[in-house]
């Protein structure tokens, strides 16, 4: 698998205050990389550095195997689409005119404007001035612009910010289809844990400019070790049996909670309970939320 | 690529208010200048030349530099608004094409303004009954003034790029013109070191004899110098500074 983005020791300081510290980012081809962190964690700054909008204070960026510098800037940007901060548009021009401007800068045939308009469902409003668009439409117009030219890499900074619930759902499902449909690699940032959970294949967690975690989404969930909840016909007696077996069960919401355990150990538990004629009524794994994971990694919860 | 960028800058001016400014603002100095001429007929006997002294005074001192400032402010305002900077600077386009295309369009509108000013000058002259056509001297002076418009345009493009406010750079242009007038009043050669002074030196404002006879080379060098200097600064900022 090819690495599309690789940063090494990437740093950015503003007025001697570090916004991004020593970032080693790795984004693999075809992945949807969820860039997660609270507001002000340095996500936008990092994305701006990847696009050359902000100059790194230290460290290096490689995109498509090429170092991001003045020489390679244009060839990298030519294959990258982006939506940074709020949507950008010229209000006095129509949606279609806005996209035609971008098409000509990207040297993409104007016919593609129609295609991207239909991908984001804006055909009906293409002749309306962008200033009269709703926020959601502006955001979709921004995405359409980013999709022009079928770039290999898409950088989306908080693309669902400010959208209504239907808009959020639409944007998410649209993003999820991009890798298969167009073969794109997507780097999408969000401060919402659930959102990344729904979209991403890989996760990078950023807090106060530092990367705390970076791996596949499933690795993140595995590392979070789900608890096991068991409700039996006699929880009191079962609790004693568990203690004898070396567990430290707690009792919450009318069920016993055990730390995660292997299949073999669970089989043992079942046998012991059966031997003591205790019936298992309910058994469930507590999926740890990303919120819990974040808490574990940072020692503090998200605001 | 430069051509597409220029085409794009032109497209951005579609349905734009910049054309209203270009058409209506020059009418004000035309009316003021012509009115002033009419009121001082007892001391102004030189026909077209006398009308030019009045016309060019208001136009090149108080109106044209702020108008160029307004055009430049408008061109960058498009990018300052709605995060367009981010999009513009992530396009696969060399930075120099971005500044050259802006400057080209700015100069284009400035030339159109100058042509419109000369049409107004002709119409005003005819309206008050001056004989014949515009003397060739004035055509030459307005061409010279257009060069200064390019130098000021380059300077205003720099100011409006770094100052997000719409009005402040226009105010600087107005103040710049007035300071330029004071400078040249102190010593006529000081004007070569101040871009805003070049405008009314080139336009021969308020004068009927050529103020640049013998110093035309200095005038040209000064224009080219300021034009290239500010263009260079704009390019440097686009290349080296973070996009705000």
PDB file of C-alpha atoms in Angstrom, chain A residues 34-293:
ATOM      1  CA  UNK A  34     -10.129  10.712  10.496  1.00  0.00           C
ATOM      2  CA  UNK A  35      -8.211  13.517  12.068  1.00  0.00           C
ATOM      3  CA  UNK A  36      -9.713  13.854  15.484  1.00  0.00           C
ATOM      4  CA  UNK A  37      -9.217  16.380  18.209  1.00  0.00           C
ATOM      5  CA  UNK A  38     -10.913  19.133  20.158  1.00  0.00           C
ATOM      6  CA  UNK A  39     -11.146  22.640  18.726  1.00  0.00           C
ATOM      7  CA  UNK A  40      -7.769  24.323  18.737  1.00  0.00           C
ATOM      8  CA  UNK A  41      -5.860  21.023  18.765  1.00  0.00           C
ATOM      9  CA  UNK A  42      -3.967  21.999  15.616  1.00  0.00           C
ATOM     10  CA  UNK A  43      -5.980  20.109  13.002  1.00  0.00           C
ATOM     11  CA  UNK A  44      -6.584  23.086  10.721  1.00  0.00           C
ATOM     12  CA  UNK A  45      -3.009  24.269  11.105  1.00  0.00           C
ATOM     13  CA  UNK A  46      -1.754  20.833  10.086  1.00  0.00           C
ATOM     14  CA  UNK A  47      -4.038  20.730   7.056  1.00  0.00           C
ATOM     15  CA  UNK A  48      -2.954  24.214   6.050  1.00  0.00           C
ATOM     16  CA  UNK A  49       0.666  23.115   6.240  1.00  0.00           C
ATOM     17  CA  UNK A  50      -0.083  20.078   4.086  1.00  0.00           C
ATOM     18  CA  UNK A  51      -1.521  22.424   1.467  1.00  0.00           C
ATOM     19  CA  UNK A  52       1.289  24.949   1.671  1.00  0.00           C
ATOM     20  CA  UNK A  53      -1.050  27.619   3.076  1.00  0.00           C
ATOM     21  CA  UNK A  54       1.014  27.755   6.259  1.00  0.00           C
ATOM     22  CA  UNK A  55       4.757  27.298   6.301  1.00  0.00           C
ATOM     23  CA  UNK A  56       6.047  24.724   8.820  1.00  0.00           C
ATOM     24  CA  UNK A  57       8.375  25.997  11.557  1.00  0.00           C
ATOM     25  CA  UNK A  58      10.234  22.678  11.384  1.00  0.00           C
ATOM     26  CA  UNK A  59       9.889  19.214   9.898  1.00  0.00           C
ATOM     27  CA  UNK A  60       9.061  17.918   6.453  1.00  0.00           C
ATOM     28  CA  UNK A  61       5.963  16.975   4.490  1.00  0.00           C
ATOM     29  CA  UNK A  62       5.820  14.378   1.745  1.00  0.00           C
ATOM     30  CA  UNK A  63       2.719  14.032  -0.398  1.00  0.00           C
ATOM     31  CA  UNK A  64       2.567  11.459  -3.206  1.00  0.00           C
ATOM     32  CA  UNK A  65       6.200  10.750  -2.317  1.00  0.00           C
ATOM     33  CA  UNK A  66       7.222  14.305  -3.150  1.00  0.00           C
ATOM     34  CA  UNK A  67       8.480  16.836  -0.650  1.00  0.00           C
ATOM     35  CA  UNK A  68       6.120  19.773  -0.264  1.00  0.00           C
ATOM     36  CA  UNK A  69       8.218  22.758  -1.290  1.00  0.00           C
ATOM     37  CA  UNK A  70       8.109  25.628  -3.751  1.00  0.00           C
ATOM     38  CA  UNK A  71       9.266  23.348  -6.556  1.00  0.00           C
ATOM     39  CA  UNK A  72       6.717  20.545  -6.040  1.00  0.00           C
ATOM     40  CA  UNK A  73       3.891  22.710  -4.746  1.00  0.00           C
ATOM     41  CA  UNK A  74       2.033  23.009  -8.024  1.00  0.00           C
ATOM     42  CA  UNK A  75       2.234  19.353  -8.999  1.00  0.00           C
ATOM     43  CA  UNK A  76       1.026  18.298  -5.523  1.00  0.00           C
ATOM     44  CA  UNK A  77      -1.803  20.839  -5.478  1.00  0.00           C
ATOM     45  CA  UNK A  78      -2.819  19.766  -8.963  1.00  0.00           C
ATOM     46  CA  UNK A  79      -3.741  16.381  -7.595  1.00  0.00           C
ATOM     47  CA  UNK A  80      -5.266  17.528  -4.314  1.00  0.00           C
ATOM     48  CA  UNK A  81      -8.706  18.855  -3.507  1.00  0.00           C
ATOM     49  CA  UNK A  82      -9.418  20.695  -0.311  1.00  0.00           C
ATOM     50  CA  UNK A  83     -12.090  22.286   1.783  1.00  0.00           C
ATOM     51  CA  UNK A  84     -10.463  24.316   4.545  1.00  0.00           C
ATOM     52  CA  UNK A  85     -12.321  26.163   7.288  1.00  0.00           C
ATOM     53  CA  UNK A  86     -15.647  27.543   6.110  1.00  0.00           C
ATOM     54  CA  UNK A  87     -16.685  27.129   2.486  1.00  0.00           C
ATOM     55  CA  UNK A  88     -15.213  29.654   0.092  1.00  0.00           C
ATOM     56  CA  UNK A  89     -17.089  31.166  -2.838  1.00  0.00           C
ATOM     57  CA  UNK A  90     -17.555  34.416  -4.735  1.00  0.00           C
ATOM     58  CA  UNK A  91     -20.977  35.565  -3.585  1.00  0.00           C
ATOM     59  CA  UNK A  92     -21.783  37.676  -6.653  1.00  0.00           C
ATOM     60  CA  UNK A  93     -21.245  34.729  -8.997  1.00  0.00           C
ATOM     61  CA  UNK A  94     -23.538  31.727  -9.463  1.00  0.00           C
ATOM     62  CA  UNK A  95     -22.616  28.278  -8.205  1.00  0.00           C
ATOM     63  CA  UNK A  96     -21.780  27.207 -11.730  1.00  0.00           C
ATOM     64  CA  UNK A  97     -19.640  30.293 -12.413  1.00  0.00           C
ATOM     65  CA  UNK A  98     -17.763  29.664  -9.179  1.00  0.00           C
ATOM     66  CA  UNK A  99     -16.967  26.119 -10.244  1.00  0.00           C
ATOM     67  CA  UNK A 100     -15.975  27.204 -13.737  1.00  0.00           C
ATOM     68  CA  UNK A 101     -13.400  29.543 -12.233  1.00  0.00           C
ATOM     69  CA  UNK A 102     -11.916  26.664 -10.272  1.00  0.00           C
ATOM     70  CA  UNK A 103     -12.074  24.356 -13.276  1.00  0.00           C
ATOM     71  CA  UNK A 104     -10.022  26.744 -15.355  1.00  0.00           C
ATOM     72  CA  UNK A 105      -7.431  27.196 -12.567  1.00  0.00           C
ATOM     73  CA  UNK A 106      -7.191  23.427 -12.210  1.00  0.00           C
ATOM     74  CA  UNK A 107      -7.112  23.054 -15.999  1.00  0.00           C
ATOM     75  CA  UNK A 108     -10.069  20.716 -15.926  1.00  0.00           C
ATOM     76  CA  UNK A 109     -12.597  20.660 -18.794  1.00  0.00           C
ATOM     77  CA  UNK A 110     -15.678  22.716 -17.977  1.00  0.00           C
ATOM     78  CA  UNK A 111     -17.865  19.675 -18.646  1.00  0.00           C
ATOM     79  CA  UNK A 112     -16.722  18.329 -15.298  1.00  0.00           C
ATOM     80  CA  UNK A 113     -18.538  21.154 -13.568  1.00  0.00           C
ATOM     81  CA  UNK A 114     -21.852  19.458 -14.390  1.00  0.00           C
ATOM     82  CA  UNK A 115     -20.557  16.156 -13.040  1.00  0.00           C
ATOM     83  CA  UNK A 116     -19.460  17.484  -9.667  1.00  0.00           C
ATOM     84  CA  UNK A 117     -22.655  19.513  -9.382  1.00  0.00           C
ATOM     85  CA  UNK A 118     -24.634  16.316  -9.659  1.00  0.00           C
ATOM     86  CA  UNK A 119     -22.372  14.479  -7.210  1.00  0.00           C
ATOM     87  CA  UNK A 120     -23.248  17.062  -4.546  1.00  0.00           C
ATOM     88  CA  UNK A 121     -26.860  17.473  -5.763  1.00  0.00           C
ATOM     89  CA  UNK A 122     -26.590  21.129  -6.648  1.00  0.00           C
ATOM     90  CA  UNK A 123     -27.713  20.990 -10.301  1.00  0.00           C
ATOM     91  CA  UNK A 124     -31.016  22.610  -9.443  1.00  0.00           C
ATOM     92  CA  UNK A 125     -29.351  25.624  -7.840  1.00  0.00           C
ATOM     93  CA  UNK A 126     -26.413  26.104 -10.178  1.00  0.00           C
ATOM     94  CA  UNK A 127     -27.761  29.358 -11.645  1.00  0.00           C
ATOM     95  CA  UNK A 128     -28.388  30.946  -8.279  1.00  0.00           C
ATOM     96  CA  UNK A 129     -25.853  33.417  -6.899  1.00  0.00           C
ATOM     97  CA  UNK A 130     -23.754  31.696  -4.261  1.00  0.00           C
ATOM     98  CA  UNK A 131     -24.497  34.394  -1.713  1.00  0.00           C
ATOM     99  CA  UNK A 132     -28.121  33.231  -1.651  1.00  0.00           C
ATOM    100  CA  UNK A 133     -27.161  29.621  -0.973  1.00  0.00           C
ATOM    101  CA  UNK A 134     -27.897  28.111   2.423  1.00  0.00           C
ATOM    102  CA  UNK A 135     -24.881  27.197   4.517  1.00  0.00           C
ATOM    103  CA  UNK A 136     -25.276  23.550   3.617  1.00  0.00           C
ATOM    104  CA  UNK A 137     -25.384  24.390  -0.088  1.00  0.00           C
ATOM    105  CA  UNK A 138     -22.259  26.513   0.224  1.00  0.00           C
ATOM    106  CA  UNK A 139     -20.521  23.635   1.939  1.00  0.00           C
ATOM    107  CA  UNK A 140     -21.586  21.287  -0.860  1.00  0.00           C
ATOM    108  CA  UNK A 141     -20.417  23.825  -3.428  1.00  0.00           C
ATOM    109  CA  UNK A 142     -17.059  23.813  -1.647  1.00  0.00           C
ATOM    110  CA  UNK A 143     -16.941  20.036  -1.802  1.00  0.00           C
ATOM    111  CA  UNK A 144     -17.856  20.123  -5.493  1.00  0.00           C
ATOM    112  CA  UNK A 145     -14.930  22.460  -6.064  1.00  0.00           C
ATOM    113  CA  UNK A 146     -12.637  20.124  -4.169  1.00  0.00           C
ATOM    114  CA  UNK A 147     -13.806  17.172  -6.290  1.00  0.00           C
ATOM    115  CA  UNK A 148     -13.092  18.961  -9.585  1.00  0.00           C
ATOM    116  CA  UNK A 149     -10.292  17.312 -11.484  1.00  0.00           C
ATOM    117  CA  UNK A 150     -10.787  14.011  -9.699  1.00  0.00           C
ATOM    118  CA  UNK A 151      -7.880  14.534  -7.287  1.00  0.00           C
ATOM    119  CA  UNK A 152      -6.136  11.564  -5.674  1.00  0.00           C
ATOM    120  CA  UNK A 153      -6.180  13.263  -2.304  1.00  0.00           C
ATOM    121  CA  UNK A 154      -8.928  15.178  -0.594  1.00  0.00           C
ATOM    122  CA  UNK A 155      -8.385  17.271   2.542  1.00  0.00           C
ATOM    123  CA  UNK A 156     -11.612  18.170   4.293  1.00  0.00           C
ATOM    124  CA  UNK A 157     -11.488  20.339   7.381  1.00  0.00           C
ATOM    125  CA  UNK A 158     -14.593  19.884   9.528  1.00  0.00           C
ATOM    126  CA  UNK A 159     -16.831  19.393   6.489  1.00  0.00           C
ATOM    127  CA  UNK A 160     -19.973  18.824   8.530  1.00  0.00           C
ATOM    128  CA  UNK A 161     -19.557  21.897  10.713  1.00  0.00           C
ATOM    129  CA  UNK A 162     -22.633  24.063  10.710  1.00  0.00           C
ATOM    130  CA  UNK A 163     -24.756  21.637   8.703  1.00  0.00           C
ATOM    131  CA  UNK A 164     -28.203  20.501   9.793  1.00  0.00           C
ATOM    132  CA  UNK A 165     -28.686  16.825  10.723  1.00  0.00           C
ATOM    133  CA  UNK A 166     -29.830  15.837   7.227  1.00  0.00           C
ATOM    134  CA  UNK A 167     -26.922  17.724   5.708  1.00  0.00           C
ATOM    135  CA  UNK A 168     -24.470  16.042   8.073  1.00  0.00           C
ATOM    136  CA  UNK A 169     -25.771  12.613   7.133  1.00  0.00           C
ATOM    137  CA  UNK A 170     -25.586  13.432   3.440  1.00  0.00           C
ATOM    138  CA  UNK A 171     -22.054  14.799   3.684  1.00  0.00           C
ATOM    139  CA  UNK A 172     -20.906  11.762   5.660  1.00  0.00           C
ATOM    140  CA  UNK A 173     -22.304   9.238   3.245  1.00  0.00           C
ATOM    141  CA  UNK A 174     -20.868  11.217   0.344  1.00  0.00           C
ATOM    142  CA  UNK A 175     -17.406  11.167   1.923  1.00  0.00           C
ATOM    143  CA  UNK A 176     -17.654   7.448   2.657  1.00  0.00           C
ATOM    144  CA  UNK A 177     -18.247   6.669  -1.012  1.00  0.00           C
ATOM    145  CA  UNK A 178     -15.310   8.696  -2.333  1.00  0.00           C
ATOM    146  CA  UNK A 179     -12.539   6.074  -1.987  1.00  0.00           C
ATOM    147  CA  UNK A 180     -14.437   3.357  -3.884  1.00  0.00           C
ATOM    148  CA  UNK A 181     -16.136   5.648  -6.361  1.00  0.00           C
ATOM    149  CA  UNK A 182     -13.219   7.844  -7.340  1.00  0.00           C
ATOM    150  CA  UNK A 183     -10.237   6.079  -5.823  1.00  0.00           C
ATOM    151  CA  UNK A 184      -9.544   9.012  -3.565  1.00  0.00           C
ATOM    152  CA  UNK A 185      -7.691   9.115  -0.284  1.00  0.00           C
ATOM    153  CA  UNK A 186      -9.460  11.331   2.200  1.00  0.00           C
ATOM    154  CA  UNK A 187      -8.134  13.173   5.219  1.00  0.00           C
ATOM    155  CA  UNK A 188     -11.103  14.471   7.160  1.00  0.00           C
ATOM    156  CA  UNK A 189     -10.933  16.356  10.427  1.00  0.00           C
ATOM    157  CA  UNK A 190     -13.581  16.555  13.067  1.00  0.00           C
ATOM    158  CA  UNK A 191     -13.982  17.348  16.724  1.00  0.00           C
ATOM    159  CA  UNK A 192     -16.834  14.853  16.882  1.00  0.00           C
ATOM    160  CA  UNK A 193     -15.854  11.381  17.964  1.00  0.00           C
ATOM    161  CA  UNK A 194     -18.977   9.676  16.677  1.00  0.00           C
ATOM    162  CA  UNK A 195     -18.481  11.217  13.270  1.00  0.00           C
ATOM    163  CA  UNK A 196     -14.996   9.822  12.805  1.00  0.00           C
ATOM    164  CA  UNK A 197     -16.275   6.490  14.102  1.00  0.00           C
ATOM    165  CA  UNK A 198     -18.846   6.422  11.302  1.00  0.00           C
ATOM    166  CA  UNK A 199     -16.628   7.538   8.432  1.00  0.00           C
ATOM    167  CA  UNK A 200     -13.014   6.731   8.990  1.00  0.00           C
ATOM    168  CA  UNK A 201     -10.913   3.657   8.338  1.00  0.00           C
ATOM    169  CA  UNK A 202      -7.924   5.176  10.120  1.00  0.00           C
ATOM    170  CA  UNK A 203      -7.682   7.577  12.996  1.00  0.00           C
ATOM    171  CA  UNK A 204      -5.189  10.132  14.204  1.00  0.00           C
ATOM    172  CA  UNK A 205      -5.947  11.760  17.515  1.00  0.00           C
ATOM    173  CA  UNK A 206      -4.487  15.197  18.019  1.00  0.00           C
ATOM    174  CA  UNK A 207      -4.514  17.122  21.262  1.00  0.00           C
ATOM    175  CA  UNK A 208      -2.706  20.360  22.016  1.00  0.00           C
ATOM    176  CA  UNK A 209      -0.665  19.931  18.859  1.00  0.00           C
ATOM    177  CA  UNK A 210       0.509  16.411  19.652  1.00  0.00           C
ATOM    178  CA  UNK A 211      -0.475  13.182  17.954  1.00  0.00           C
ATOM    179  CA  UNK A 212      -1.613  10.830  20.730  1.00  0.00           C
ATOM    180  CA  UNK A 213      -2.720   7.916  18.621  1.00  0.00           C
ATOM    181  CA  UNK A 214      -2.491   6.823  15.009  1.00  0.00           C
ATOM    182  CA  UNK A 215      -3.702   3.535  13.617  1.00  0.00           C
ATOM    183  CA  UNK A 216      -6.703   1.882  12.010  1.00  0.00           C
ATOM    184  CA  UNK A 217     -10.095   2.475  13.549  1.00  0.00           C
ATOM    185  CA  UNK A 218     -10.361  -1.198  14.504  1.00  0.00           C
ATOM    186  CA  UNK A 219      -6.988  -1.033  16.263  1.00  0.00           C
ATOM    187  CA  UNK A 220      -8.301   1.875  18.241  1.00  0.00           C
ATOM    188  CA  UNK A 221     -11.353  -0.064  19.291  1.00  0.00           C
ATOM    189  CA  UNK A 222      -9.277  -3.131  20.150  1.00  0.00           C
ATOM    190  CA  UNK A 223      -6.937  -1.110  22.273  1.00  0.00           C
ATOM    191  CA  UNK A 224      -9.879   0.205  24.178  1.00  0.00           C
ATOM    192  CA  UNK A 225     -10.750  -3.299  25.572  1.00  0.00           C
ATOM    193  CA  UNK A 226     -14.484  -3.526  26.022  1.00  0.00           C
ATOM    194  CA  UNK A 227     -15.989  -4.522  29.379  1.00  0.00           C
ATOM    195  CA  UNK A 228     -18.245  -7.552  29.747  1.00  0.00           C
ATOM    196  CA  UNK A 229     -21.650  -7.207  31.375  1.00  0.00           C
ATOM    197  CA  UNK A 230     -23.278 -10.336  32.775  1.00  0.00           C
ATOM    198  CA  UNK A 231     -26.685 -10.617  34.390  1.00  0.00           C
ATOM    199  CA  UNK A 232     -27.489 -13.958  36.006  1.00  0.00           C
ATOM    200  CA  UNK A 233     -30.259 -15.593  38.009  1.00  0.00           C
ATOM    201  CA  UNK A 234     -28.183 -14.960  41.120  1.00  0.00           C
ATOM    202  CA  UNK A 235     -25.743 -12.103  40.695  1.00  0.00           C
ATOM    203  CA  UNK A 236     -24.607 -12.197  44.349  1.00  0.00           C
ATOM    204  CA  UNK A 237     -23.498 -15.793  44.183  1.00  0.00           C
ATOM    205  CA  UNK A 238     -22.029 -15.302  40.720  1.00  0.00           C
ATOM    206  CA  UNK A 239     -19.978 -12.402  42.038  1.00  0.00           C
ATOM    207  CA  UNK A 240     -18.409 -14.679  44.669  1.00  0.00           C
ATOM    208  CA  UNK A 241     -17.580 -17.279  42.032  1.00  0.00           C
ATOM    209  CA  UNK A 242     -15.922 -14.607  39.872  1.00  0.00           C
ATOM    210  CA  UNK A 243     -13.844 -13.440  42.807  1.00  0.00           C
ATOM    211  CA  UNK A 244     -12.718 -17.000  43.454  1.00  0.00           C
ATOM    212  CA  UNK A 245     -11.699 -17.210  39.793  1.00  0.00           C
ATOM    213  CA  UNK A 246      -9.529 -14.130  40.222  1.00  0.00           C
ATOM    214  CA  UNK A 247     -11.751 -11.454  38.699  1.00  0.00           C
ATOM    215  CA  UNK A 248     -12.694  -8.177  40.253  1.00  0.00           C
ATOM    216  CA  UNK A 249     -16.325  -7.762  39.266  1.00  0.00           C
ATOM    217  CA  UNK A 250     -18.265  -4.604  39.968  1.00  0.00           C
ATOM    218  CA  UNK A 251     -22.024  -4.325  40.122  1.00  0.00           C
ATOM    219  CA  UNK A 252     -23.684  -1.688  37.956  1.00  0.00           C
ATOM    220  CA  UNK A 253     -27.206  -1.339  36.608  1.00  0.00           C
ATOM    221  CA  UNK A 254     -28.264  -4.786  37.765  1.00  0.00           C
ATOM    222  CA  UNK A 255     -25.424  -6.588  36.111  1.00  0.00           C
ATOM    223  CA  UNK A 256     -21.911  -7.654  36.893  1.00  0.00           C
ATOM    224  CA  UNK A 257     -19.168  -5.865  34.993  1.00  0.00           C
ATOM    225  CA  UNK A 258     -15.920  -7.641  34.230  1.00  0.00           C
ATOM    226  CA  UNK A 259     -12.837  -6.385  32.419  1.00  0.00           C
ATOM    227  CA  UNK A 260     -12.501  -7.818  28.972  1.00  0.00           C
ATOM    228  CA  UNK A 261     -11.572 -11.487  28.941  1.00  0.00           C
ATOM    229  CA  UNK A 262     -10.467 -14.053  26.420  1.00  0.00           C
ATOM    230  CA  UNK A 263     -12.814 -16.585  24.845  1.00  0.00           C
ATOM    231  CA  UNK A 264     -11.217 -19.399  26.868  1.00  0.00           C
ATOM    232  CA  UNK A 265     -11.712 -17.560  30.150  1.00  0.00           C
ATOM    233  CA  UNK A 266     -15.309 -16.791  29.257  1.00  0.00           C
ATOM    234  CA  UNK A 267     -15.873 -20.479  28.573  1.00  0.00           C
ATOM    235  CA  UNK A 268     -14.504 -21.217  32.086  1.00  0.00           C
ATOM    236  CA  UNK A 269     -16.867 -18.651  33.573  1.00  0.00           C
ATOM    237  CA  UNK A 270     -19.820 -20.288  31.843  1.00  0.00           C
ATOM    238  CA  UNK A 271     -18.854 -23.737  33.062  1.00  0.00           C
ATOM    239  CA  UNK A 272     -18.458 -22.588  36.680  1.00  0.00           C
ATOM    240  CA  UNK A 273     -21.810 -20.818  36.680  1.00  0.00           C
ATOM    241  CA  UNK A 274     -23.485 -23.857  35.159  1.00  0.00           C
ATOM    242  CA  UNK A 275     -21.934 -26.105  37.802  1.00  0.00           C
ATOM    243  CA  UNK A 276     -23.428 -23.886  40.530  1.00  0.00           C
ATOM    244  CA  UNK A 277     -26.797 -23.918  38.733  1.00  0.00           C
ATOM    245  CA  UNK A 278     -26.685 -20.209  38.012  1.00  0.00           C
ATOM    246  CA  UNK A 279     -28.322 -19.263  34.742  1.00  0.00           C
ATOM    247  CA  UNK A 280     -26.986 -16.524  32.502  1.00  0.00           C
ATOM    248  CA  UNK A 281     -29.823 -14.170  31.551  1.00  0.00           C
ATOM    249  CA  UNK A 282     -27.930 -11.543  29.616  1.00  0.00           C
ATOM    250  CA  UNK A 283     -24.377 -11.132  28.434  1.00  0.00           C
ATOM    251  CA  UNK A 284     -23.101  -8.103  26.524  1.00  0.00           C
ATOM    252  CA  UNK A 285     -19.881  -6.376  25.597  1.00  0.00           C
ATOM    253  CA  UNK A 286     -19.693  -2.720  26.469  1.00  0.00           C
ATOM    254  CA  UNK A 287     -18.306  -1.064  23.389  1.00  0.00           C
ATOM    255  CA  UNK A 288     -16.028   1.677  24.665  1.00  0.00           C
ATOM    256  CA  UNK A 289     -16.923   4.948  23.017  1.00  0.00           C
ATOM    257  CA  UNK A 290     -14.235   7.100  21.478  1.00  0.00           C
ATOM    258  CA  UNK A 291     -15.033   9.471  24.289  1.00  0.00           C
ATOM    259  CA  UNK A 292     -13.752   6.897  26.772  1.00  0.00           C
ATOM    260  CA  UNK A 293     -10.730   6.246  24.593  1.00  0.00           C
TER     261      UNK A 293
END
